[in-house]
Amino acid sequence: MKALILVGGYGTRLRPLTLTSPKPLVEFCNKPIVLHQIEALAKVGVTHVILAVSYKADLLEAELSSISKELGITISTSYEEVPLGTAGPLALAKQLIRDDDHADASKPPPFFVLNSDVICPFPFQDMLDFHRKHAREGTIVVTKVDEPSKYGVVVFENDGKIKRFVEKPTEFVSNKINAGLYIFNQDILDRIEVKPTSIEKDIFPLMASEQQLYAYPLKDSGFWMDVGQPADYLTGMCMYLHELRHSSPGALAPSSPHIHPPVIIDPSSSIGSDCHIGPNVVIGPGVRIEDGVRIRRSAIFRDTVIRSHSWIDSSILGWKCVIGKWVRIENVTVTGEDVIIKDELYVNGGRILPHKEIKESIPEPSIIM
C-alpha cells in the first residue's frame, strides 16, 4: 500500500520555527511531526510514502533517507512548482500512487492521504477495515468538536454514508468535522486534474452526492489536533503527553519532587538542582537546564541552554537558543533557531526570528525581526 502526505508550502503558521526547518521536520515531542505519521503508516503495511511538497524538498529528502532505511519503506517526494491546493497534489502524484504491478490489476489497493499537521492516535487499520467493508470510493475520518459553528461540519448516516457538508452552521446539524485523514480507492485519481483544486470543496461534495464517500468517526477516547500553529502545537503536545500516560508510560520521565508528569526528557539533556519541570513539558536532546529553573507547558528544542532561575510557561524554544538568568518567558512565545535572550528580561508572546539577540524586554506580543 501507499500513502500521500500533503506537506504543502512554507509553513507560515509555524514561523519562526519553519524559517530554518521544513515544517514536517519540526520536532513534536522529540520526533519530527511527519515521522509520527510515517511510523503509524508503516505499522499497517504501507511500503511507499509520497510527500507532496513545494518548499525545501531537497532538505526533506536528505533527512528522510535514513528514516526510509530504518523503517524499510520507500519515501519519495512529489514537487509542486505552483500551489495545487489539497486535491491537485493527488493528480500530480498519480504515477507514483498508481500500483500497476499489483497482482490483481482490476482491484488495485486503496491508498491513504493525510494532512501533515495532524496528530492523533492514527487509526489506520480501523480505517482500512471500515473502508473495505463499505466498498465505496472514499473514507474520511471525522472528529467531534465542542463548537461546530466555527467549522465546516460533516452530516452522515448511522452507517457512515455522508449526506452533505455544512459550512459554519448557525443551527445544530452535526458536531463532526473533517480530521484530515483519508483513504481512497485509486478511482478518485480520475476525478482530479493537475490544477489548484480543493478536495474539501470541489471533490468531496460530488463524491457524497454519488454516495461514494463515508465518514469514520474517531473514538471519543482518542485525541486529535492540527498542530500547524504554535498555540495548537502546545495543546496537541499536552494531549499527546496525556495519551502516553496510558499507552506508553515508559516513554515519560518518572515522577519526582522536581518532575511533575507528564514530561518527556531526552536522556542526553541535563537538569540542575531545585528545578521544577512540568506538567506538560518536552525537553529535547542536548538541552542544558541550570539550577532553579521552572518550566511548564512548553517544548524546549535540541541544544538549547536555560540559565539559572528562569521561568518558561506555554512557549516553544527553538534549537540552540541561550536563555539568560532570571528570564521570564510566557504566553506562547516562540523563538527561532539560535536566539539569545539576555539576563533578567521578560518576553510576553514574542515571535523571535532566528539568530536574534534580545537585550530588552518584550512586554506585549510582537514579532522581533
CSV table of N, CA and C in Angstrom, one decimal, residues 21-124:
chain,number,residue,atom,x,y,z
A,21,SER,N,13.8,25.2,9.1
A,21,SER,CA,13.5,23.8,9.0
A,21,SER,C,12.2,23.6,8.2
A,22,PRO,N,12.1,22.7,7.3
A,22,PRO,CA,10.9,22.4,6.7
A,22,PRO,C,9.9,21.9,7.8
A,23,LYS,N,8.6,22.3,7.6
A,23,LYS,CA,7.6,22.1,8.7
A,23,LYS,C,7.5,20.6,9.1
A,24,PRO,N,7.6,19.6,8.1
A,24,PRO,CA,7.4,18.2,8.6
A,24,PRO,C,8.6,17.8,9.5
A,25,LEU,N,9.7,18.5,9.4
A,25,LEU,CA,10.8,18.1,10.2
A,25,LEU,C,10.9,18.8,11.6
A,26,VAL,N,10.0,19.7,11.8
A,26,VAL,CA,10.0,20.4,13.1
A,26,VAL,C,9.6,19.3,14.1
A,27,GLU,N,10.3,19.2,15.3
A,27,GLU,CA,10.0,18.2,16.2
A,27,GLU,C,8.7,18.4,17.0
A,28,PHE,N,8.0,17.3,17.2
A,28,PHE,CA,6.8,17.3,18.0
A,28,PHE,C,7.0,16.2,19.0
A,29,CYS,N,7.2,16.5,20.3
A,29,CYS,CA,7.6,15.5,21.3
A,29,CYS,C,8.8,14.8,20.9
A,30,ASN,N,9.8,15.5,20.5
A,30,ASN,CA,11.2,15.0,20.2
A,30,ASN,C,11.2,14.1,19.0
A,31,LYS,N,10.3,14.2,18.1
A,31,LYS,CA,10.3,13.4,16.9
A,31,LYS,C,9.7,14.3,15.8
A,32,PRO,N,10.3,14.3,14.6
A,32,PRO,CA,9.7,15.1,13.5
A,32,PRO,C,8.2,14.8,13.4
A,33,ILE,N,7.4,15.9,13.1
A,33,ILE,CA,6.0,15.7,13.0
A,33,ILE,C,5.6,14.6,12.0
A,34,VAL,N,6.3,14.7,10.9
A,34,VAL,CA,5.9,13.7,9.8
A,34,VAL,C,6.3,12.3,10.2
A,35,LEU,N,7.3,12.1,11.1
A,35,LEU,CA,7.7,10.8,11.4
A,35,LEU,C,6.6,10.1,12.3
A,36,HIS,N,5.9,10.8,13.1
A,36,HIS,CA,4.8,10.2,13.8
A,36,HIS,C,3.8,9.5,12.8
A,37,GLN,N,3.5,10.2,11.7
A,37,GLN,CA,2.6,9.7,10.7
A,37,GLN,C,3.2,8.5,9.9
A,38,ILE,N,4.5,8.7,9.5
A,38,ILE,CA,5.1,7.6,8.7
A,38,ILE,C,5.2,6.3,9.5
A,39,GLU,N,5.6,6.4,10.8
A,39,GLU,CA,5.7,5.2,11.6
A,39,GLU,C,4.4,4.5,11.7
A,40,ALA,N,3.3,5.3,11.9
A,40,ALA,CA,2.0,4.7,12.1
A,40,ALA,C,1.5,4.0,10.7
A,41,LEU,N,1.9,4.6,9.6
A,41,LEU,CA,1.5,4.1,8.3
A,41,LEU,C,2.3,2.8,8.1
A,42,ALA,N,3.6,2.8,8.4
A,42,ALA,CA,4.4,1.5,8.2
A,42,ALA,C,3.8,0.4,9.0
A,43,LYS,N,3.3,0.6,10.2
A,43,LYS,CA,2.7,-0.4,11.0
A,43,LYS,C,1.5,-1.2,10.4
A,44,VAL,N,0.8,-0.5,9.5
A,44,VAL,CA,-0.3,-1.1,8.8
A,44,VAL,C,0.0,-1.6,7.4
A,45,GLY,N,1.3,-1.7,7.1
A,45,GLY,CA,1.7,-2.3,5.8
A,45,GLY,C,1.9,-1.3,4.7
A,46,VAL,N,1.9,0.0,4.9
A,46,VAL,CA,2.3,0.9,3.9
A,46,VAL,C,3.8,0.8,3.6
A,47,THR,N,4.1,0.6,2.3
A,47,THR,CA,5.5,0.4,1.9
A,47,THR,C,6.1,1.6,1.1
A,48,HIS,N,5.3,2.5,0.7
A,48,HIS,CA,5.7,3.7,0.0
A,48,HIS,C,5.0,4.9,0.4
A,49,VAL,N,5.7,5.9,0.9
A,49,VAL,CA,5.1,7.2,1.4
A,49,VAL,C,5.6,8.3,0.4
A,50,ILE,N,4.6,9.0,-0.1
A,50,ILE,CA,4.9,10.1,-1.0
A,50,ILE,C,4.6,11.4,-0.3
A,51,LEU,N,5.6,12.4,-0.3
A,51,LEU,CA,5.4,13.7,0.3
A,51,LEU,C,5.1,14.7,-0.8
A,52,ALA,N,3.9,15.3,-0.7
A,52,ALA,CA,3.6,16.4,-1.7
A,52,ALA,C,4.1,17.7,-1.1
A,53,VAL,N,5.2,18.2,-1.7
A,53,VAL,CA,5.9,19.4,-1.2
A,53,VAL,C,6.0,20.5,-2.2
A,54,SER,N,6.2,21.7,-1.7
A,54,SER,CA,6.5,22.8,-2.6
A,54,SER,C,7.6,23.7,-2.0
A,55,TYR,N,8.3,23.2,-1.0
A,55,TYR,CA,9.3,24.0,-0.3
A,55,TYR,C,10.3,23.1,0.3
A,56,LYS,N,11.6,23.4,0.1
A,56,LYS,CA,12.7,22.7,0.7
A,56,LYS,C,12.6,21.2,0.5
A,57,ALA,N,12.3,20.7,-0.7
A,57,ALA,CA,12.1,19.3,-1.0
A,57,ALA,C,13.5,18.6,-0.8
A,58,ASP,N,14.6,19.3,-1.2
A,58,ASP,CA,15.9,18.6,-1.1
A,58,ASP,C,16.3,18.3,0.4
A,59,LEU,N,15.9,19.3,1.3
A,59,LEU,CA,16.2,19.0,2.7
A,59,LEU,C,15.4,17.9,3.2
A,60,LEU,N,14.1,17.8,2.8
A,60,LEU,CA,13.3,16.7,3.3
A,60,LEU,C,13.8,15.4,2.8
A,61,GLU,N,14.2,15.3,1.5
A,61,GLU,CA,14.7,14.0,1.0
A,61,GLU,C,15.9,13.6,1.8
A,62,ALA,N,16.8,14.5,2.0
A,62,ALA,CA,18.1,14.2,2.7
A,62,ALA,C,17.8,13.7,4.1
A,63,GLU,N,17.0,14.4,4.8
A,63,GLU,CA,16.7,14.0,6.2
A,63,GLU,C,15.9,12.7,6.3
A,64,LEU,N,15.0,12.4,5.3
A,64,LEU,CA,14.2,11.2,5.4
A,64,LEU,C,14.8,10.0,4.8
A,65,SER,N,16.0,10.1,4.2
A,65,SER,CA,16.6,8.9,3.6
A,65,SER,C,17.0,7.9,4.7
A,66,SER,N,17.4,8.4,5.9
A,66,SER,CA,17.8,7.4,7.0
A,66,SER,C,16.5,6.8,7.6
A,67,ILE,N,15.4,7.6,7.6
A,67,ILE,CA,14.2,7.1,8.1
A,67,ILE,C,13.7,6.0,7.2
A,68,SER,N,13.8,6.2,5.9
A,68,SER,CA,13.4,5.2,4.9
A,68,SER,C,14.1,3.9,5.1
A,69,LYS,N,15.4,4.0,5.3
A,69,LYS,CA,16.2,2.7,5.6
A,69,LYS,C,15.8,2.1,6.9
A,70,GLU,N,15.6,2.9,7.9
A,70,GLU,CA,15.3,2.3,9.2
A,70,GLU,C,14.0,1.6,9.2
A,71,LEU,N,13.0,2.1,8.5
A,71,LEU,CA,11.6,1.5,8.5
A,71,LEU,C,11.5,0.5,7.4
A,72,GLY,N,12.4,0.5,6.5
A,72,GLY,CA,12.3,-0.5,5.4
A,72,GLY,C,11.2,-0.1,4.4
A,73,ILE,N,11.0,1.2,4.2
A,73,ILE,CA,10.0,1.6,3.2
A,73,ILE,C,10.6,2.6,2.3
A,74,THR,N,9.8,2.9,1.2
A,74,THR,CA,10.2,3.9,0.2
A,74,THR,C,9.6,5.3,0.6
A,75,ILE,N,10.4,6.3,0.6
A,75,ILE,CA,9.9,7.7,0.8
A,75,ILE,C,10.3,8.5,-0.3
A,76,SER,N,9.4,9.1,-1.1
A,76,SER,CA,9.7,9.9,-2.2
A,76,SER,C,8.9,11.2,-2.1
A,77,THR,N,9.3,12.2,-3.0
A,77,THR,CA,8.6,13.5,-3.0
A,77,THR,C,8.0,13.8,-4.3
A,78,SER,N,6.9,14.5,-4.3
A,78,SER,CA,6.2,15.0,-5.5
A,78,SER,C,6.2,16.5,-5.4
A,79,TYR,N,6.9,17.1,-6.3
A,79,TYR,CA,7.2,18.6,-6.1
A,79,TYR,C,6.2,19.4,-6.9
A,80,GLU,N,5.6,20.4,-6.2
A,80,GLU,CA,4.6,21.3,-6.8
A,80,GLU,C,5.4,22.6,-7.1
A,81,GLU,N,5.4,22.9,-8.4
A,81,GLU,CA,6.1,24.2,-8.8
A,81,GLU,C,5.2,25.4,-8.5
A,82,VAL,N,3.9,25.2,-8.5
A,82,VAL,CA,2.9,26.1,-8.1
A,82,VAL,C,1.9,25.4,-7.1
A,83,PRO,N,1.4,26.2,-6.1
A,83,PRO,CA,0.5,25.5,-5.1
A,83,PRO,C,-0.7,24.9,-5.8
A,84,LEU,N,-1.1,23.7,-5.5
A,84,LEU,CA,-2.2,23.0,-6.1
A,84,LEU,C,-3.3,22.7,-5.2
A,85,GLY,N,-3.4,23.3,-4.0
A,85,GLY,CA,-4.5,23.1,-3.1
A,85,GLY,C,-4.4,21.7,-2.5
A,86,THR,N,-5.5,21.2,-2.1
A,86,THR,CA,-5.5,19.9,-1.3
A,86,THR,C,-5.9,18.7,-2.2
A,87,ALA,N,-6.3,19.0,-3.5
A,87,ALA,CA,-6.6,17.9,-4.4
A,87,ALA,C,-5.6,17.7,-5.5
A,88,GLY,N,-5.2,18.9,-6.0
A,88,GLY,CA,-4.2,18.9,-7.1
A,88,GLY,C,-3.0,18.0,-6.9
A,89,PRO,N,-2.5,18.0,-5.7
A,89,PRO,CA,-1.3,17.1,-5.4
A,89,PRO,C,-1.6,15.6,-5.7
A,90,LEU,N,-2.8,15.2,-5.5
A,90,LEU,CA,-3.1,13.8,-5.8
A,90,LEU,C,-2.9,13.5,-7.3
A,91,ALA,N,-3.4,14.4,-8.2
A,91,ALA,CA,-3.3,14.2,-9.6
A,91,ALA,C,-1.8,14.3,-10.0
A,92,LEU,N,-1.1,15.2,-9.4
A,92,LEU,CA,0.3,15.4,-9.7
A,92,LEU,C,1.1,14.1,-9.4
A,93,ALA,N,0.7,13.5,-8.3
A,93,ALA,CA,1.5,12.2,-7.9
A,93,ALA,C,0.8,11.0,-8.4
A,94,LYS,N,0.0,11.1,-9.4
A,94,LYS,CA,-0.8,9.9,-9.9
A,94,LYS,C,0.1,8.8,-10.3
A,95,GLN,N,1.2,9.1,-11.0
A,95,GLN,CA,2.0,8.0,-11.5
A,95,GLN,C,2.7,7.3,-10.3
A,96,LEU,N,3.0,8.0,-9.2
A,96,LEU,CA,3.6,7.4,-8.1
A,96,LEU,C,2.6,6.6,-7.3
A,97,ILE,N,1.4,7.0,-7.3
A,97,ILE,CA,0.3,6.4,-6.5
A,97,ILE,C,-0.2,5.1,-7.2
A,98,ARG,N,-0.3,5.2,-8.5
A,98,ARG,CA,-0.8,4.0,-9.2
A,98,ARG,C,0.1,2.8,-9.0
A,99,ASP,N,-0.6,1.7,-8.7
A,99,ASP,CA,0.1,0.4,-8.4
A,99,ASP,C,-0.1,-0.5,-9.6
A,100,ASP,N,0.6,-0.3,-10.7
A,100,ASP,CA,0.4,-1.1,-11.9
A,100,ASP,C,0.9,-2.5,-11.7
A,101,ASP,N,1.8,-2.7,-10.8
A,101,ASP,CA,2.4,-4.1,-10.6
A,101,ASP,C,1.6,-5.0,-9.7
A,102,HIS,N,0.5,-4.4,-9.2
A,102,HIS,CA,-0.3,-5.2,-8.2
A,102,HIS,C,-0.9,-6.5,-8.9
A,103,ALA,N,-0.9,-7.6,-8.2
A,103,ALA,CA,-1.2,-8.9,-8.7
A,103,ALA,C,-2.6,-8.9,-9.4
A,104,ASP,N,-3.6,-8.2,-8.8
A,104,ASP,CA,-4.9,-8.1,-9.3
A,104,ASP,C,-5.1,-6.7,-9.8
A,105,ALA,N,-4.8,-6.5,-11.1
A,105,ALA,CA,-4.9,-5.1,-11.6
A,105,ALA,C,-6.3,-4.6,-11.6
A,106,SER,N,-7.3,-5.4,-11.6
A,106,SER,CA,-8.7,-5.0,-11.6
A,106,SER,C,-9.1,-4.4,-10.3
A,107,LYS,N,-8.3,-4.8,-9.2
A,107,LYS,CA,-8.6,-4.3,-7.9
A,107,LYS,C,-7.4,-3.7,-7.2
A,108,PRO,N,-6.8,-2.6,-7.7
A,108,PRO,CA,-5.6,-2.1,-7.1
A,108,PRO,C,-5.9,-1.6,-5.7
A,109,PRO,N,-5.0,-1.7,-4.8
A,109,PRO,CA,-5.2,-1.4,-3.4
A,109,PRO,C,-5.5,0.1,-3.2
A,110,PRO,N,-6.3,0.4,-2.1
A,110,PRO,CA,-6.5,1.8,-1.8
A,110,PRO,C,-5.3,2.5,-1.3
A,111,PHE,N,-5.3,3.8,-1.1
A,111,PHE,CA,-4.2,4.5,-0.6
A,111,PHE,C,-4.6,5.5,0.4
A,112,PHE,N,-3.7,5.8,1.4
A,112,PHE,CA,-4.0,6.8,2.4
A,112,PHE,C,-3.6,8.2,1.9
A,113,VAL,N,-4.3,9.2,2.4
A,113,VAL,CA,-3.9,10.6,2.2
A,113,VAL,C,-4.1,11.3,3.6
A,114,LEU,N,-3.0,12.1,3.9
A,114,LEU,CA,-3.0,12.8,5.3
A,114,LEU,C,-2.6,14.2,5.1
A,115,ASN,N,-3.2,15.1,5.9
A,115,ASN,CA,-2.7,16.4,6.1
A,115,ASN,C,-1.5,16.3,7.1
A,116,SER,N,-0.4,17.0,6.8
A,116,SER,CA,0.8,16.7,7.5
A,116,SER,C,0.8,17.3,9.0
A,117,ASP,N,-0.2,18.2,9.3
A,117,ASP,CA,-0.2,18.8,10.6
A,117,ASP,C,-1.0,18.1,11.6
A,118,VAL,N,-1.6,17.0,11.2
A,118,VAL,CA,-2.5,16.3,12.2
A,118,VAL,C,-1.7,15.3,13.1
A,119,ILE,N,-2.1,15.4,14.4
A,119,ILE,CA,-1.6,14.5,15.4
A,119,ILE,C,-2.8,13.8,16.1
A,120,CYS,N,-2.8,12.5,16.1
A,120,CYS,CA,-3.9,11.8,16.8
A,120,CYS,C,-3.4,10.3,16.9
A,121,PRO,N,-4.2,9.4,17.5
A,121,PRO,CA,-3.7,8.0,17.6
A,121,PRO,C,-3.6,7.3,16.2
A,122,PHE,N,-4.0,7.9,15.1
A,122,PHE,CA,-3.9,7.3,13.8
A,122,PHE,C,-4.5,5.9,13.7
A,123,PRO,N,-5.8,5.8,13.6
A,123,PRO,CA,-6.5,4.5,13.5
A,123,PRO,C,-6.4,3.9,12.1
A,124,PHE,N,-5.3,3.8,11.5
A,124,PHE,CA,-5.2,3.4,10.1
A,124,PHE,C,-5.8,2.0,9.8
